[in-house]
Structure formats: structure tokens, C-alpha cells
Short mmCIF file of C-alpha atoms in Angstrom, two decimals:
data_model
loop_
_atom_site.label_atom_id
_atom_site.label_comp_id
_atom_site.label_asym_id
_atom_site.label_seq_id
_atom_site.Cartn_x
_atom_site.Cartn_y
_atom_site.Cartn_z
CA UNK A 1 -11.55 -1.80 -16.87
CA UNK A 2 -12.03 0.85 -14.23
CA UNK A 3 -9.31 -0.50 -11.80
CA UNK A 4 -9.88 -1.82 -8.42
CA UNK A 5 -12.89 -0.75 -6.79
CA UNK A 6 -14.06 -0.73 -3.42
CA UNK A 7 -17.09 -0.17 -1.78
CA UNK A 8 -18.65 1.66 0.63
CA UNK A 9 -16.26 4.47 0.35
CA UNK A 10 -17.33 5.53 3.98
CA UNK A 11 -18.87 2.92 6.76
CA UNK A 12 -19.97 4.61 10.09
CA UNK A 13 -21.05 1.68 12.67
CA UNK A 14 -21.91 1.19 16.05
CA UNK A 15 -19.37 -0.29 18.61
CA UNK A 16 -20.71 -4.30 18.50
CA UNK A 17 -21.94 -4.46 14.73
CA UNK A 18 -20.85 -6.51 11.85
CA UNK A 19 -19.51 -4.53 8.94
CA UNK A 20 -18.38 -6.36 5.12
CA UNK A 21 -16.53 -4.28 2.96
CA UNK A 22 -16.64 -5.56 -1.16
CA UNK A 23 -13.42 -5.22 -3.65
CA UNK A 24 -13.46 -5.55 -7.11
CA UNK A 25 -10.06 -6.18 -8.49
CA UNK A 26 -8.78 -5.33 -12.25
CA UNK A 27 -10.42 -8.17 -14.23
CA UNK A 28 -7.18 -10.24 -15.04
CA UNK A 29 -5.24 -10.04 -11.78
CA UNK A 30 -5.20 -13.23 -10.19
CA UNK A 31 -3.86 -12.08 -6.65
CA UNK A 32 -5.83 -9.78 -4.27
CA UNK A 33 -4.50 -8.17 -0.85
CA UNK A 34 -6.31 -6.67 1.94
CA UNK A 35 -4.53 -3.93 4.33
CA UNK A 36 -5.67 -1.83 6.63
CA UNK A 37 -4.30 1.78 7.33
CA UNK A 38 -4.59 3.94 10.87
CA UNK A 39 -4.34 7.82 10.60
CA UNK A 40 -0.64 8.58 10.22
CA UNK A 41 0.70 4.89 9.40
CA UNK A 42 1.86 3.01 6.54
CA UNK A 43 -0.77 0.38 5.22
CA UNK A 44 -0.47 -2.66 7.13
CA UNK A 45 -0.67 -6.45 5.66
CA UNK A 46 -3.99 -8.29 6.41
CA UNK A 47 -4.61 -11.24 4.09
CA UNK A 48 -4.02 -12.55 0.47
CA UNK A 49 -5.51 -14.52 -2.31
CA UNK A 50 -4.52 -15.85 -5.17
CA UNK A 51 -7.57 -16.96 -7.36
CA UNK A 52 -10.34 -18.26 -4.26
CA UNK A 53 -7.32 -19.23 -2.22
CA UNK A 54 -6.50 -17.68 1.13
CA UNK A 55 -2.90 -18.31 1.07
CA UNK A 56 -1.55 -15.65 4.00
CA UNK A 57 -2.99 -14.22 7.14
CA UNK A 58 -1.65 -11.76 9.25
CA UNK A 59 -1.69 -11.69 12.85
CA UNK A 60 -3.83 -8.91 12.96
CA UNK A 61 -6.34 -10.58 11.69
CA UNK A 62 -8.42 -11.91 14.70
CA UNK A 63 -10.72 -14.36 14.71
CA UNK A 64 -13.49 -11.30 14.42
CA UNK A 65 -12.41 -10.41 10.42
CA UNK A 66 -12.83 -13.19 7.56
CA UNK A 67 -12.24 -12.58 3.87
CA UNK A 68 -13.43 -14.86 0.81
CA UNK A 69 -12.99 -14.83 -2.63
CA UNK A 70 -15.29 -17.30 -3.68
CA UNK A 71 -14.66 -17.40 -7.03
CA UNK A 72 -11.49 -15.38 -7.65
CA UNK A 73 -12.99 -12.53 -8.74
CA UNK A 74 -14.61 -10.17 -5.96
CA UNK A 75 -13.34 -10.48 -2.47
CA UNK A 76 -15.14 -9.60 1.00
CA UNK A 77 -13.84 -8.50 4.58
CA UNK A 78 -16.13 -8.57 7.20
CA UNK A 79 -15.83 -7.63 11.04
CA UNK A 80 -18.04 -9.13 13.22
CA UNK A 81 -18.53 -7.43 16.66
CA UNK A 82 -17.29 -4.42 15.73
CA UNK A 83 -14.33 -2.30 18.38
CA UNK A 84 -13.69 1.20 18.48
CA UNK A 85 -10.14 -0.10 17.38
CA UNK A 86 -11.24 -1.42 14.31
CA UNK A 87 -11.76 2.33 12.68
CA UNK A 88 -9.06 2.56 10.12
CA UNK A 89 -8.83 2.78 6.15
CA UNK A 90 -9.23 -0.59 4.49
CA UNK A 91 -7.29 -1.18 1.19
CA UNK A 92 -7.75 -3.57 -1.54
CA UNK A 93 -5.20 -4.50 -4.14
CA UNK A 94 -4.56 -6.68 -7.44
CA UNK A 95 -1.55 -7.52 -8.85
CA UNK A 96 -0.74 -9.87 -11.32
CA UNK A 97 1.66 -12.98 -9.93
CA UNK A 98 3.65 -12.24 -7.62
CA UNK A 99 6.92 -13.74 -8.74
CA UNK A 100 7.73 -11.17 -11.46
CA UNK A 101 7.68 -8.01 -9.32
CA UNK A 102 4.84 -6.62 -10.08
CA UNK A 103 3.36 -3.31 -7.79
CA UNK A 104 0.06 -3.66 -6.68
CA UNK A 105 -3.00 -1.52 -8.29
CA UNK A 106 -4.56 -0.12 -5.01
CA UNK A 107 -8.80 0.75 -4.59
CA UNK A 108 -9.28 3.86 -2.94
CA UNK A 109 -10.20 2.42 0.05
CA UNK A 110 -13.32 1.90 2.54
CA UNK A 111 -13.06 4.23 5.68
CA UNK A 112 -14.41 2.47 8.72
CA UNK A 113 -15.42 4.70 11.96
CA UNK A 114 -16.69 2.96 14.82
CA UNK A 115 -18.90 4.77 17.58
CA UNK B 1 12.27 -11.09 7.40
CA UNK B 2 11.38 -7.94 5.40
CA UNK B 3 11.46 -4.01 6.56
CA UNK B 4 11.20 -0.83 5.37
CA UNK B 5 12.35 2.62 7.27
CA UNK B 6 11.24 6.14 6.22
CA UNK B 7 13.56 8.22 8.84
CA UNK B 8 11.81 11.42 8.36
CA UNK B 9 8.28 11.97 9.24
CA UNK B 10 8.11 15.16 7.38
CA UNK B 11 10.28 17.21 4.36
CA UNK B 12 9.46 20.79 3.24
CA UNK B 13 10.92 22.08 0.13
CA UNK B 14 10.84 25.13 -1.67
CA UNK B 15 8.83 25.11 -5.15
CA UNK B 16 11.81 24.58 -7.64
CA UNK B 17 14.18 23.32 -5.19
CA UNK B 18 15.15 19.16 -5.60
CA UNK B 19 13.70 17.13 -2.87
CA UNK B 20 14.68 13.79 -1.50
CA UNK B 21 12.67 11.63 0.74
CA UNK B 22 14.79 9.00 2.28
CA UNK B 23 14.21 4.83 2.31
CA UNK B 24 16.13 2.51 3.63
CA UNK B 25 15.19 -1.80 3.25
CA UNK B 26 16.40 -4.56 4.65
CA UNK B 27 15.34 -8.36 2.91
CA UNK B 28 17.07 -11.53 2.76
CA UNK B 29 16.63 -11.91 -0.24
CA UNK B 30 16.61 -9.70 -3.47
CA UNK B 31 14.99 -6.48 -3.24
CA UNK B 32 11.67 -5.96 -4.88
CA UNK B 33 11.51 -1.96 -4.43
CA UNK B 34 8.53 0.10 -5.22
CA UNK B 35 7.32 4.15 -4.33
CA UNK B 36 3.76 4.81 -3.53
CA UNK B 37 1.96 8.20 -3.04
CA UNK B 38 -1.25 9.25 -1.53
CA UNK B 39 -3.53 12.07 -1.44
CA UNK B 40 -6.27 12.67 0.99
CA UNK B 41 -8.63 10.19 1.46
CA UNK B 42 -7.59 8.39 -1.79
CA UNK B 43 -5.66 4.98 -2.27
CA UNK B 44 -2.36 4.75 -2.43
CA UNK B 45 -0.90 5.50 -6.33
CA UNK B 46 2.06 3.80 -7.77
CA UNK B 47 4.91 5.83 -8.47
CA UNK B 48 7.91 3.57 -9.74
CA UNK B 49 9.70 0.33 -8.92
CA UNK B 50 13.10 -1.17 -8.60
CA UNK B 51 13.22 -5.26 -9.80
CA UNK B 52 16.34 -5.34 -11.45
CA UNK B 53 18.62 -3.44 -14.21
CA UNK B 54 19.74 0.40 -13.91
CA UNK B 55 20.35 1.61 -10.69
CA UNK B 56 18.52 4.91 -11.17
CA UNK B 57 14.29 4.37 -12.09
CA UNK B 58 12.69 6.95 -13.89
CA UNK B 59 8.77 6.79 -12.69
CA UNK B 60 5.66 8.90 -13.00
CA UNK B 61 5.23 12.95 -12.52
CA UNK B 62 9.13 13.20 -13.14
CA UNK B 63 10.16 11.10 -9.79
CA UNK B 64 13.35 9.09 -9.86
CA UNK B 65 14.52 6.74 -7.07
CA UNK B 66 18.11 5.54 -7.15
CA UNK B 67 18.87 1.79 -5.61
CA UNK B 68 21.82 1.90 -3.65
CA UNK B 69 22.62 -2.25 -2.62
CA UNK B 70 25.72 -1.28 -0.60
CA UNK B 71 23.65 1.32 1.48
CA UNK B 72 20.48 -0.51 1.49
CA UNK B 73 18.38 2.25 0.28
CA UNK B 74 15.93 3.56 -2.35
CA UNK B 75 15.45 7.18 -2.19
CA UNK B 76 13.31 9.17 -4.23
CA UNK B 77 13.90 12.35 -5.52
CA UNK B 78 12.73 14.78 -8.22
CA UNK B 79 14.99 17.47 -9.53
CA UNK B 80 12.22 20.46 -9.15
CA UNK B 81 9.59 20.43 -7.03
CA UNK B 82 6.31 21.60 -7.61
CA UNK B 83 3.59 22.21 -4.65
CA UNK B 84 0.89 20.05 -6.45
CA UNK B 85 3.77 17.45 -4.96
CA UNK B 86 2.58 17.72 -1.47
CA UNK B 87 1.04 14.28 -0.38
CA UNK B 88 1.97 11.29 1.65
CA UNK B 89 4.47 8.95 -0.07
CA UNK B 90 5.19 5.42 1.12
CA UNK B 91 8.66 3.16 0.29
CA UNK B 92 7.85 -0.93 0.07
CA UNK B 93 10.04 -3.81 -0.07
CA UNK B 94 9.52 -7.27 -0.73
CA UNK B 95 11.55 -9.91 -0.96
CA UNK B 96 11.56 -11.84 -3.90
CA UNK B 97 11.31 -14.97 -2.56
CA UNK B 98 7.67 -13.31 -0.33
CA UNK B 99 4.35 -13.19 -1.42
CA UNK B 100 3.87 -9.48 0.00
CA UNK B 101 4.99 -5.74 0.01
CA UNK B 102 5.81 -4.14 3.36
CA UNK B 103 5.11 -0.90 4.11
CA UNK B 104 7.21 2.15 5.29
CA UNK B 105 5.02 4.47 7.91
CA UNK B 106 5.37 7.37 5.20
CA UNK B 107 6.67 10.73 4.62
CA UNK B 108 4.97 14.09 4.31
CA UNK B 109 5.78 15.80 1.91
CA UNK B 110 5.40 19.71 1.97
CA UNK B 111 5.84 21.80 -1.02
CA UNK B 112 5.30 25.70 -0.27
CA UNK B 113 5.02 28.15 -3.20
#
């Protein structure tokens, strides 16, 4: 097992464009996060799954960005209609469950620029 | 409600000096506590973590952290500092009773030789 790996490393889009980012997770972690980073900031809280279920959803995740983990394994994150605003680092994360304080194993991340 | 403060942007140290970069939580709860670091364009790496047990946590590349309940804080620190110690590191909190770790908005740390 390789850890948690996420791909593209880099995404450069045009302003308007739909963009999906993929994460592997570490095989036998049932819970996967999504958070997204800005130059300067701490990672910020997106969405979670445990197994295929969306159980949490942050506020900043409009109605343009929808994740799936269709069968608990790999999940997805796309943007549709891409906004300059949107350009940030986007982490994935496994963890085992939650409940006995487990960290997270973090990806290193997709970069998104949008032009 | 869960939060995390990092009150300094920034610490420089001397190589071979201690450093301490400062966290402070608040939960409802009991604290989950964990230190993060980053390099460059890289995910974030996991340091150590705080669940329960000894109040001081012995974690990776010689780090410590010491919980502190009565202050409400989780520093880290590492007796002598080397400069291949300069990065980004991030305190996180959850709440045992939540489902996700909040982030602190980092700390730079700078090493010079």
C-alpha cells in the first residue's frame, strides 16, 4: 500500500469548465475526507464518507462541487462551472473509524488554478 | 462547536536553540489533539497526537507536544532545532463526540543555520 493518492497533481482550467479530481485512499480505511486549502490557510473541511456514504457536507460546498464514493473505495470531487475562486489545493484523507482517534493519512494533494 | 488557534503566524529559531509553536483548542467535548506538518507543495504529514494518557506525546523527527487541559492548549516543541525543520505546521482538534478534525491556519516555521 502506497498511501493515499491523488490525482492530477496539477489542474490548470479555464474560468467556466468542469474539473474532477480522483483519490485513492489506503486500502482498509473505511472513512475518506475532502478539504480544500488557499495559499496561506489551514485546510478547510469539505465533505466525508464513510464506506459510499456521504455523511457530512460543509457549507462551502455549493451546489457547483459533488463527491461520490461509489463503492467505498475511490472517491471523486468535481466542480462544475469552474470560478477563479475555486483555485486552491484539494486534499484527500483516510482514516480508519473515527471514534478511536485516529489522525488522518493525507494525499499530497491536487492543485487547482483557474484562468 | 470545535476551534483551533495558532497565535503566531511565524517563529524563527536559531539551529540548536528549542522552539515552541503555540496551540490553543477549544471543544465541548474531549479533546482529540493531533500536529501536522507540511512542506511545499506536498500534503500535510502527521506528526503526533494527543487521545488520552501522558500529558507530554513524544511524535516523529524528535517533536513533543505537551496537553495542558487547564490552559486549553497543545504546544509543540522540540528541544534542538535543526533547519531541515523549516515548514508549515498545522494544530487540529476534534471533539470526540465529531466526525472531523479542524484546522489551525498554521505556523511558519523558520530555522536559520
Amino acid at each position: 500500500d502506497t498511501g493515499v493518492s491523488q490525482n492530477p497533481r496539477h489542474k490548470i482550467t479555464k474560468r467556466g469548465q468542469n474539473v474532477t479530481f480522483r483519490c485513492d485512499p489506503i486500502s482498509e480505511h473505511n472513512r475518506l475526507y475532502w478539504y480544500r486549502q488557499t495559499l496561506g490557510q489551514g485546510p478547510e473541511f469539505l465533505t466525508y464518507f464513510q464506506n459510499e456514504a456521504q455523511l457530512e457536507k460543509s457549507r462551502l460546498l455549493s451546489d457547483r462541487f459533488s463527491a461520490e464514493r461509489p463503492k467505498g473505495s475511490f472517491s471523486t470531487l468535481e466542480i462544475q462551472r469552474t470560478e477563479q475562486g475555486d483555485s486552491a489545493m484539494y486534499l484527500c484523507a483516510s482514516s480508519l473509524q473515527a471514534g478511536d482517534g485516529y489522525g488522518y493519512t493525507f494525499g499530497s494533494g491536487t492543485r487547482l488554478t483557474v484562468v | 462547536a470545535q476551534s483551533v488557534a495558532q497565535p503566531e503566524d511565524q517563529v524563527n529559531v536559531a539551529e540548536g536553540n528549542p522552539l515552541t509553536v503555540k496551540c490553543t483548542y477549544s471543544v465541548s467535548g474531549n479533546p482529540y489533539l493531533f500536529w501536522y506538518v507540511q512542506y511545499p507543495n506536498r500534503g500535510l504529514q502527521f506528526l503526533l497526537k494527543y487521545i488520552t494518557g501522558d500529558n507530554l506525546v513524544k511524535g516523529s523527527y524528535g517533536f513533543e507536544a505537551e496537553f495542558n487541559k487547564s490552559q486549553t492548549s497543545f504546544h509543540l516543541k522540540k528541544p534542538s532545532a535543526l533547519v531541515s525543520d523549516s515548514a508549515l505546521y498545522f494544530c487540529a482538534v476534534r471533539d470526540s463526540s465529531a466526525s472531523k478534525i479542524i484546522f489551525g491556519s498554521g505556523t511558519r516555521l523558520s530555522i536559520r543555520p
